[in-house]
Tab-separated table of C-alpha atoms in Angstrom:
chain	number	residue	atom	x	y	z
A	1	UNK	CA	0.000	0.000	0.000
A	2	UNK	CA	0.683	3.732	0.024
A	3	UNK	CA	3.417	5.058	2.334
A	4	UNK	CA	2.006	6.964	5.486
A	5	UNK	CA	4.565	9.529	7.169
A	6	UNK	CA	4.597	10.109	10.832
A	7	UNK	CA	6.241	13.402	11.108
A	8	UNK	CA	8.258	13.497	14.882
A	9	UNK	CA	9.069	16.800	16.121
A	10	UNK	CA	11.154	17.635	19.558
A	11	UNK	CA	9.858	20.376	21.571
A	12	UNK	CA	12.732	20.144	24.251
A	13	UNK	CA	14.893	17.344	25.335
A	14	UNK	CA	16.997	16.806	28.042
A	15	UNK	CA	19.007	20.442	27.203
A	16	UNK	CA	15.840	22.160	26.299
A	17	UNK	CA	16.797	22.171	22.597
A	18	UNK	CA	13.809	21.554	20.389
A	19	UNK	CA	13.362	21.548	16.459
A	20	UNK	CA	12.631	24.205	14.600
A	21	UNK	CA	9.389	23.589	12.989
A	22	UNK	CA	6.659	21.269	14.913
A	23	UNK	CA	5.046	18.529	12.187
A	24	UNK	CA	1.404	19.215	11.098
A	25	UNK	CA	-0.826	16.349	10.851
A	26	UNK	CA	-1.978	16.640	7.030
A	27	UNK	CA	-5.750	16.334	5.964
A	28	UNK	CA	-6.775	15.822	9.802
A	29	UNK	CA	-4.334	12.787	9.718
A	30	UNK	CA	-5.812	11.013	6.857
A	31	UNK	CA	-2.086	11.792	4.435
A	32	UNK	CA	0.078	11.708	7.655
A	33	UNK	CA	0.554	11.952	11.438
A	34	UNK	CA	2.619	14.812	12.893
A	35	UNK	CA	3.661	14.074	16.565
A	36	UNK	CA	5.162	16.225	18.714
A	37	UNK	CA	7.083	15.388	21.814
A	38	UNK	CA	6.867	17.773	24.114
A	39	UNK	CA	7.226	15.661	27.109
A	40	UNK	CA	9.490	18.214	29.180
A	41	UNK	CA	6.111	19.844	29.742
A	42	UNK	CA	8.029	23.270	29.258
A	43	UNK	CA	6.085	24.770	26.812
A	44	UNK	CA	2.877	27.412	27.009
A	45	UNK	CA	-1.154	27.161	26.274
A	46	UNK	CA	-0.736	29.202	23.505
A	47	UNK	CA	1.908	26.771	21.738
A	48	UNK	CA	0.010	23.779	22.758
A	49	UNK	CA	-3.175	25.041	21.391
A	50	UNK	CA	-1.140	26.153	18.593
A	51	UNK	CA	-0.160	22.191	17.620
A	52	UNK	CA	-3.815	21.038	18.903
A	53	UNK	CA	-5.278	23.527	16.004
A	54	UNK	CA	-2.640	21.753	13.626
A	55	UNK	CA	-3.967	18.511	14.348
A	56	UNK	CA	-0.401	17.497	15.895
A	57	UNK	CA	-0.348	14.224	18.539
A	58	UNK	CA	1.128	15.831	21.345
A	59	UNK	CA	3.501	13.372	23.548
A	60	UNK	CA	2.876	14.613	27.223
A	61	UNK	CA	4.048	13.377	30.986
A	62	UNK	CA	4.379	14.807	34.398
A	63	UNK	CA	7.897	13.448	35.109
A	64	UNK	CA	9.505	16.398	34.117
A	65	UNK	CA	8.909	19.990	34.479
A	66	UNK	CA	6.154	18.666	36.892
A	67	UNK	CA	8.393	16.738	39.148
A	68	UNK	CA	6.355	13.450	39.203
A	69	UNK	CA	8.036	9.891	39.070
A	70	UNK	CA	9.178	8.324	35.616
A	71	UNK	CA	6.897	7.335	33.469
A	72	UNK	CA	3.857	9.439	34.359
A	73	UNK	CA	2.946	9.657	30.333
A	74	UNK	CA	0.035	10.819	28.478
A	75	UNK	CA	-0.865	11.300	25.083
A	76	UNK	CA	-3.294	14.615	24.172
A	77	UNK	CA	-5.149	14.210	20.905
A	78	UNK	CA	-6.329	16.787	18.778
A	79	UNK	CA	-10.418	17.272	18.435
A	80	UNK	CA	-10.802	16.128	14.616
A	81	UNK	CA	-8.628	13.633	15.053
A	82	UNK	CA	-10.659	12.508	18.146
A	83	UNK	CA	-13.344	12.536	16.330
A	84	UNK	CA	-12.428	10.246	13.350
A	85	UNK	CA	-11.315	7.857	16.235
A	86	UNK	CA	-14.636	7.797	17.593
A	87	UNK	CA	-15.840	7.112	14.330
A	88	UNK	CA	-13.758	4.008	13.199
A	89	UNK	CA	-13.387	0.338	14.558
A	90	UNK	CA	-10.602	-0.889	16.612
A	91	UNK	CA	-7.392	-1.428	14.092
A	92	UNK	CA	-6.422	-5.082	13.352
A	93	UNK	CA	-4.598	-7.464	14.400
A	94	UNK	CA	-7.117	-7.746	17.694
A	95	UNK	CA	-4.669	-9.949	19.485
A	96	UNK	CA	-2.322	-6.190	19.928
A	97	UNK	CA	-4.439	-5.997	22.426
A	98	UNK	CA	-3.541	-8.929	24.646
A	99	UNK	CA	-0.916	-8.821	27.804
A	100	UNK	CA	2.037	-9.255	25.269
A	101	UNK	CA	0.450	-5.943	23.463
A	102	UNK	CA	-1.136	-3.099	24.509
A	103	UNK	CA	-2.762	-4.758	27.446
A	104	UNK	CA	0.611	-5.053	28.632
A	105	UNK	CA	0.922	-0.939	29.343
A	106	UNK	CA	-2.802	0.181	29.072
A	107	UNK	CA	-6.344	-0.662	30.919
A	108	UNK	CA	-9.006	0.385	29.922
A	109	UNK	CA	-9.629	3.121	32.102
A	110	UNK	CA	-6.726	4.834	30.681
A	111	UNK	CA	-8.571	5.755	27.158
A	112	UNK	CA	-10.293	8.818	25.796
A	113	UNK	CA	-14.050	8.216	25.183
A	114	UNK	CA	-13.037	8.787	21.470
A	115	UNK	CA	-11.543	5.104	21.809
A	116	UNK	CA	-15.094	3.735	23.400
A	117	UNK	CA	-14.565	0.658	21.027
A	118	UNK	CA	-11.002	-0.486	22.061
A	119	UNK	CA	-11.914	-0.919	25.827
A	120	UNK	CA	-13.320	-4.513	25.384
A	121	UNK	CA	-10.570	-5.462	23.559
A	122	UNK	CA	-8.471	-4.314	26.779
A	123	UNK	CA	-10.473	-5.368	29.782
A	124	UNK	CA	-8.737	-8.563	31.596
A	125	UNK	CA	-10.998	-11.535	31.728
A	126	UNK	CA	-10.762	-11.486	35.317
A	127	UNK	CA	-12.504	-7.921	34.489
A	128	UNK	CA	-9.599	-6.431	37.009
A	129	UNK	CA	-7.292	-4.345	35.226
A	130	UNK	CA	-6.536	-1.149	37.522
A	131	UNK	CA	-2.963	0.329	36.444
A	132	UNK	CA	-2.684	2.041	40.235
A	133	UNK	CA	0.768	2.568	39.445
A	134	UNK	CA	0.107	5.071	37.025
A	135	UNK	CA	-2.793	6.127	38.739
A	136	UNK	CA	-0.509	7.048	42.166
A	137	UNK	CA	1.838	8.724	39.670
A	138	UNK	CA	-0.749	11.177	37.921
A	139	UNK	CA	-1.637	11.957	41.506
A	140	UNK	CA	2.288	13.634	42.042
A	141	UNK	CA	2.115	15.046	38.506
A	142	UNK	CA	-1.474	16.840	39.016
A	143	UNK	CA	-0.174	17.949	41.956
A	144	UNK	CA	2.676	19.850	40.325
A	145	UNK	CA	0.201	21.495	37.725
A	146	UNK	CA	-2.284	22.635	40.152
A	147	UNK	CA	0.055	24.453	42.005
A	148	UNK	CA	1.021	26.748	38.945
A	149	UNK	CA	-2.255	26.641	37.509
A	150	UNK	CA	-3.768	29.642	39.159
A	151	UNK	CA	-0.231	31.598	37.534
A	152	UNK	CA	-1.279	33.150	34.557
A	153	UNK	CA	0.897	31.898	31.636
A	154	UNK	CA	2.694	35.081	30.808
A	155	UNK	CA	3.728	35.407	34.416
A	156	UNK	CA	5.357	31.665	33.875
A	157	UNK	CA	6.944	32.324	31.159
A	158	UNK	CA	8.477	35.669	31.971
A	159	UNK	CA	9.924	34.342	35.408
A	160	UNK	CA	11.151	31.348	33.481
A	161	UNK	CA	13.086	33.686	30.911
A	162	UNK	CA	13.973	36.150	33.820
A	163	UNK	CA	15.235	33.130	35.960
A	164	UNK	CA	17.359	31.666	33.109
A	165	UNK	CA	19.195	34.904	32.713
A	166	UNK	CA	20.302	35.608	35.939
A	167	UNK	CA	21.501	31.876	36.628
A	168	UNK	CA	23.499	32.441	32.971
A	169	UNK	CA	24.708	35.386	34.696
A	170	UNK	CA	25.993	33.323	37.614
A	171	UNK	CA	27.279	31.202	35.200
A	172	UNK	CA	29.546	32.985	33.522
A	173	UNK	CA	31.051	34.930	36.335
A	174	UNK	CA	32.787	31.976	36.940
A	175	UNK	CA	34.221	31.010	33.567
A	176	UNK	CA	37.451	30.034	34.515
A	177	UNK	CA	35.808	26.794	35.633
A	178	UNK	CA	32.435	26.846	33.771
A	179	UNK	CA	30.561	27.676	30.500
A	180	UNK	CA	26.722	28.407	30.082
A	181	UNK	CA	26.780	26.097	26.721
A	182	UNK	CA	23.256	26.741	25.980
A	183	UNK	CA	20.205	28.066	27.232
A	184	UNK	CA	16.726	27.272	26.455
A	185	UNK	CA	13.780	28.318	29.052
A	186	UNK	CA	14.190	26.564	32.247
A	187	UNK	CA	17.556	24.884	31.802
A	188	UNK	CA	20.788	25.909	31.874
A	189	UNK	CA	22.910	23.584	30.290
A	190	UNK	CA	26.614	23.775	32.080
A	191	UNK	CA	30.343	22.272	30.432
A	192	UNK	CA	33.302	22.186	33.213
A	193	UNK	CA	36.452	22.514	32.178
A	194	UNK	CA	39.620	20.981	33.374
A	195	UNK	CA	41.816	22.261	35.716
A	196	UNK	CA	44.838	22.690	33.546
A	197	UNK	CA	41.988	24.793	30.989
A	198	UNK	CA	42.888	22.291	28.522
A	199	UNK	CA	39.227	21.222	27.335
A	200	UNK	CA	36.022	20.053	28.993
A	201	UNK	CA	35.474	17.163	31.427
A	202	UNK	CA	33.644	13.870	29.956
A	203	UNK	CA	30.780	12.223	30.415
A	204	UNK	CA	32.397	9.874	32.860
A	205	UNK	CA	33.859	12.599	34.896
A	206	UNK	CA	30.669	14.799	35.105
A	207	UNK	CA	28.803	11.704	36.654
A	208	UNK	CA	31.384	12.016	39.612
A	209	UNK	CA	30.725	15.575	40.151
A	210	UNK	CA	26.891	14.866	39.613
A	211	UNK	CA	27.536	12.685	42.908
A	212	UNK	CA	30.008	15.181	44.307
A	213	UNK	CA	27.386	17.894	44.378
A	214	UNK	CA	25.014	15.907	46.069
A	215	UNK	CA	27.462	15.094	48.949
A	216	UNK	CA	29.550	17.238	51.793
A	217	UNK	CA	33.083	17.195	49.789
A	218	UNK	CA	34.908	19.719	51.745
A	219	UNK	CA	37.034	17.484	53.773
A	220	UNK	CA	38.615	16.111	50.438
A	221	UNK	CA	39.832	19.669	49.893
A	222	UNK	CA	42.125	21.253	52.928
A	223	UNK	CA	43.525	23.967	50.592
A	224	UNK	CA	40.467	24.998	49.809
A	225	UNK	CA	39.466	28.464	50.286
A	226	UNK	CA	36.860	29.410	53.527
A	227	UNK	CA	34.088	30.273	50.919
A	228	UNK	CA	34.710	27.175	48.721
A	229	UNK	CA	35.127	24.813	51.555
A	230	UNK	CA	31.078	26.544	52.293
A	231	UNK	CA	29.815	25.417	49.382
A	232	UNK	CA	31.910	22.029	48.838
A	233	UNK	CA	29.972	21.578	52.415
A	234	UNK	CA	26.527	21.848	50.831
A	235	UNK	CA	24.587	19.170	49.297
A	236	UNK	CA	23.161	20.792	46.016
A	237	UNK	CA	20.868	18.977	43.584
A	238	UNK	CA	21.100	19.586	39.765
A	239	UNK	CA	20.168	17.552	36.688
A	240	UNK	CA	22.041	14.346	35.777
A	241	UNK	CA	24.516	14.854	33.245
A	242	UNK	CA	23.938	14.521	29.684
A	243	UNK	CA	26.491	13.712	26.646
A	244	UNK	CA	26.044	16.290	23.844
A	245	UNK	CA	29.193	16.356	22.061
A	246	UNK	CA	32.854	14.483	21.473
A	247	UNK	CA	34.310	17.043	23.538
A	248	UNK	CA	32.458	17.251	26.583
A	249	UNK	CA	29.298	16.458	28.323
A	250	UNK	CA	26.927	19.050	29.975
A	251	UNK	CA	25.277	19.158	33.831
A	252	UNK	CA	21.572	21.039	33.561
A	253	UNK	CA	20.607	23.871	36.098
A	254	UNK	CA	16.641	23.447	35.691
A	255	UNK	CA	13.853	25.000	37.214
A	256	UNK	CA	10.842	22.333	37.999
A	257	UNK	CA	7.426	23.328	38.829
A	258	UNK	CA	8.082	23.346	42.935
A	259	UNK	CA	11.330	25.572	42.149
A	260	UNK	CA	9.486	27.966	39.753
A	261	UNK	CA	6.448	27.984	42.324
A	262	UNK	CA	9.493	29.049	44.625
A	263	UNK	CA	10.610	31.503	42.556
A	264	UNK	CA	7.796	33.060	42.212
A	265	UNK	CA	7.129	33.587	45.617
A	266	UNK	CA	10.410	34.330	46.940
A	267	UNK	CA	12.993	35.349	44.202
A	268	UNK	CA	16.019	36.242	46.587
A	269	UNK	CA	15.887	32.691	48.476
A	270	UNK	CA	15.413	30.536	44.903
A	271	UNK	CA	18.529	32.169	43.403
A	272	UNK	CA	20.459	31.984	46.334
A	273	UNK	CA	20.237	27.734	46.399
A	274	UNK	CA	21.213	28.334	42.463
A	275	UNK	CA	24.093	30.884	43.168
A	276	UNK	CA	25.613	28.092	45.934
A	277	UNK	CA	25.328	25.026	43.146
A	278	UNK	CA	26.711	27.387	40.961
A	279	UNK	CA	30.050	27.992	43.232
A	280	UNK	CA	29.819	24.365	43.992
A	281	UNK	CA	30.029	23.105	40.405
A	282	UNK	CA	33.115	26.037	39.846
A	283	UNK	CA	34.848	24.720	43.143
A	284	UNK	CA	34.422	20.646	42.325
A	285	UNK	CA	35.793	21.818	39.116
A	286	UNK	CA	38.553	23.827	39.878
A	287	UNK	CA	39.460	20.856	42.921
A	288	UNK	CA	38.479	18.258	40.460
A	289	UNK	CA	41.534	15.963	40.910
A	290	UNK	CA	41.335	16.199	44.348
A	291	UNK	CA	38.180	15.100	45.117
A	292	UNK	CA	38.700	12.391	42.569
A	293	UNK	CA	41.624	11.292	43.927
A	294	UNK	CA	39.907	11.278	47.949
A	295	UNK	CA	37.624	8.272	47.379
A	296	UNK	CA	34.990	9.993	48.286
């Protein structure tokens, strides 16, 4: 038969760096689907109405932005397209929808009432098929969303931008150790170089400062100054480290939907916690063979 495109556009990734152009679904997805993944959840109304009125899939989940645990996933589905669900029988082959298929992920409690007609297919004979798990997990991401929902979205999205540029700031005022390497809304993507200024540290190495941050290092340090030895002392939290290059590997400064509630409320006391992890990254950087070589 005739080819059928599914069009796969990234609206943010682990560095906040999304596509340029998000995929249309053509003819209300009778020529071809465009999906979008915009599972960061770091995007506004306006743009996801934008790829709703598009007729664009839109790949959503509440472990992100909204702080939930993994796999809190949902799928949003454009009204015409809804519609001509509603309108057509399950697809073939029905046994997709046994415990080695679909029935494997899904209930059916977890479908749209456009997909009335696949819920038999998915009900256990036993008739229980509850997925709590997911249920529990929707419970942590709603909980993220309804704090920020009474926010209005331009207020977000201006204390997003506003917060990104001061933590660049930060950044950057200590670029003998570290380099804002990109930018994109609510994370601050972060590249450490080595102590001799010779390059970046790897991959490898930024997974031992991810678990450096997270600890008290200072003892690995004597020579340290008084106001590094403060921060080495401080357990900071920042986003696992991701490889983006041959050269070097980036940590991610992010702002989640408690921090930006935080933020919002108290400015001074948010950017604080940020200004310490940013010291604490330039001091683990600038002590980096030390601490490797402690054991720690």
């Amino acid at each position: 038969g005739d080819a059928y495109p599914i069009l796969h556009g990234v609206f943010g990734g682990k560095t906040g760096l999304r596509d340029d152009a998000m995929p249309p679904s053509e003819d209300v997805g009778s020529t071809s689907l465009g999906v979008i993944d915009a599972c960061q959840g770091r995007f506004s109304l306006e743009e996801l109405h934008g790829w709703l009125e598009q007729d664009s899939i839109v790949l959503f989940t509440g472990s992100k932005f909204y702080q939930a645990p993994p796999f809190c996933g949902s799928i949003i589905i454009p009204k015409r397209i809804a519609e001509k669900l509603r309108e057509s029988p399950p697809p073939e082959p029905m046994n997709m929808y046994g415990k080695d298929g679909l029935g494997g992920f899904w209930s059916d409690k977890e479908l749209p009432p456009c997909l009335e007609s696949w819920k038999p297919l998915l009900r256990r004979e036993d008739g229980v098929s509850n997925n709590v798990g997911l249920a529990l997990r929707w419970e942590a991401g709603l909980a993220g969303m309804e704090a920020l929902a009474k926010t209005p979205d331009e207020e977000r999205m201006n204390a997003v931008d506003e917060w990104a540029g001061i933590v660049t700031d930060m950044v950057q005022s200590n670029s003998e150790q570290l380099d804002a390497w990109c930018v994109e809304r609510s994370i601050v993507s972060v590249r450490l170089t080595r102590e001799d200024g010779n390059g970046w540290l790897s991959m490898s190495e930024l997974r031992d400062v991810y678990r450096f941050m997270s600890l008290d290092v200072s003892s690995a340090v004597p020579f340290a100054t008084d106001e590094e030895k403060d921060v080495l002392a401080t357990c900071c939290f920042v986003g696992q480290p991701v490889d983006v290059s041959e050269t070097h590997a980036i940590l991610r400064i992010a702002l989640g939907s408690e921090s930006l509630g935080n933020y919002l409320e108290d400015p001074e006391a948010t950017l604080n916690e940020d200004d310490t992890a940013v010291k604490k990254l330039a001091a683990i950087a600038k002590n980096f063979t030390a601490l490797k070589n402690s054991n720690i």
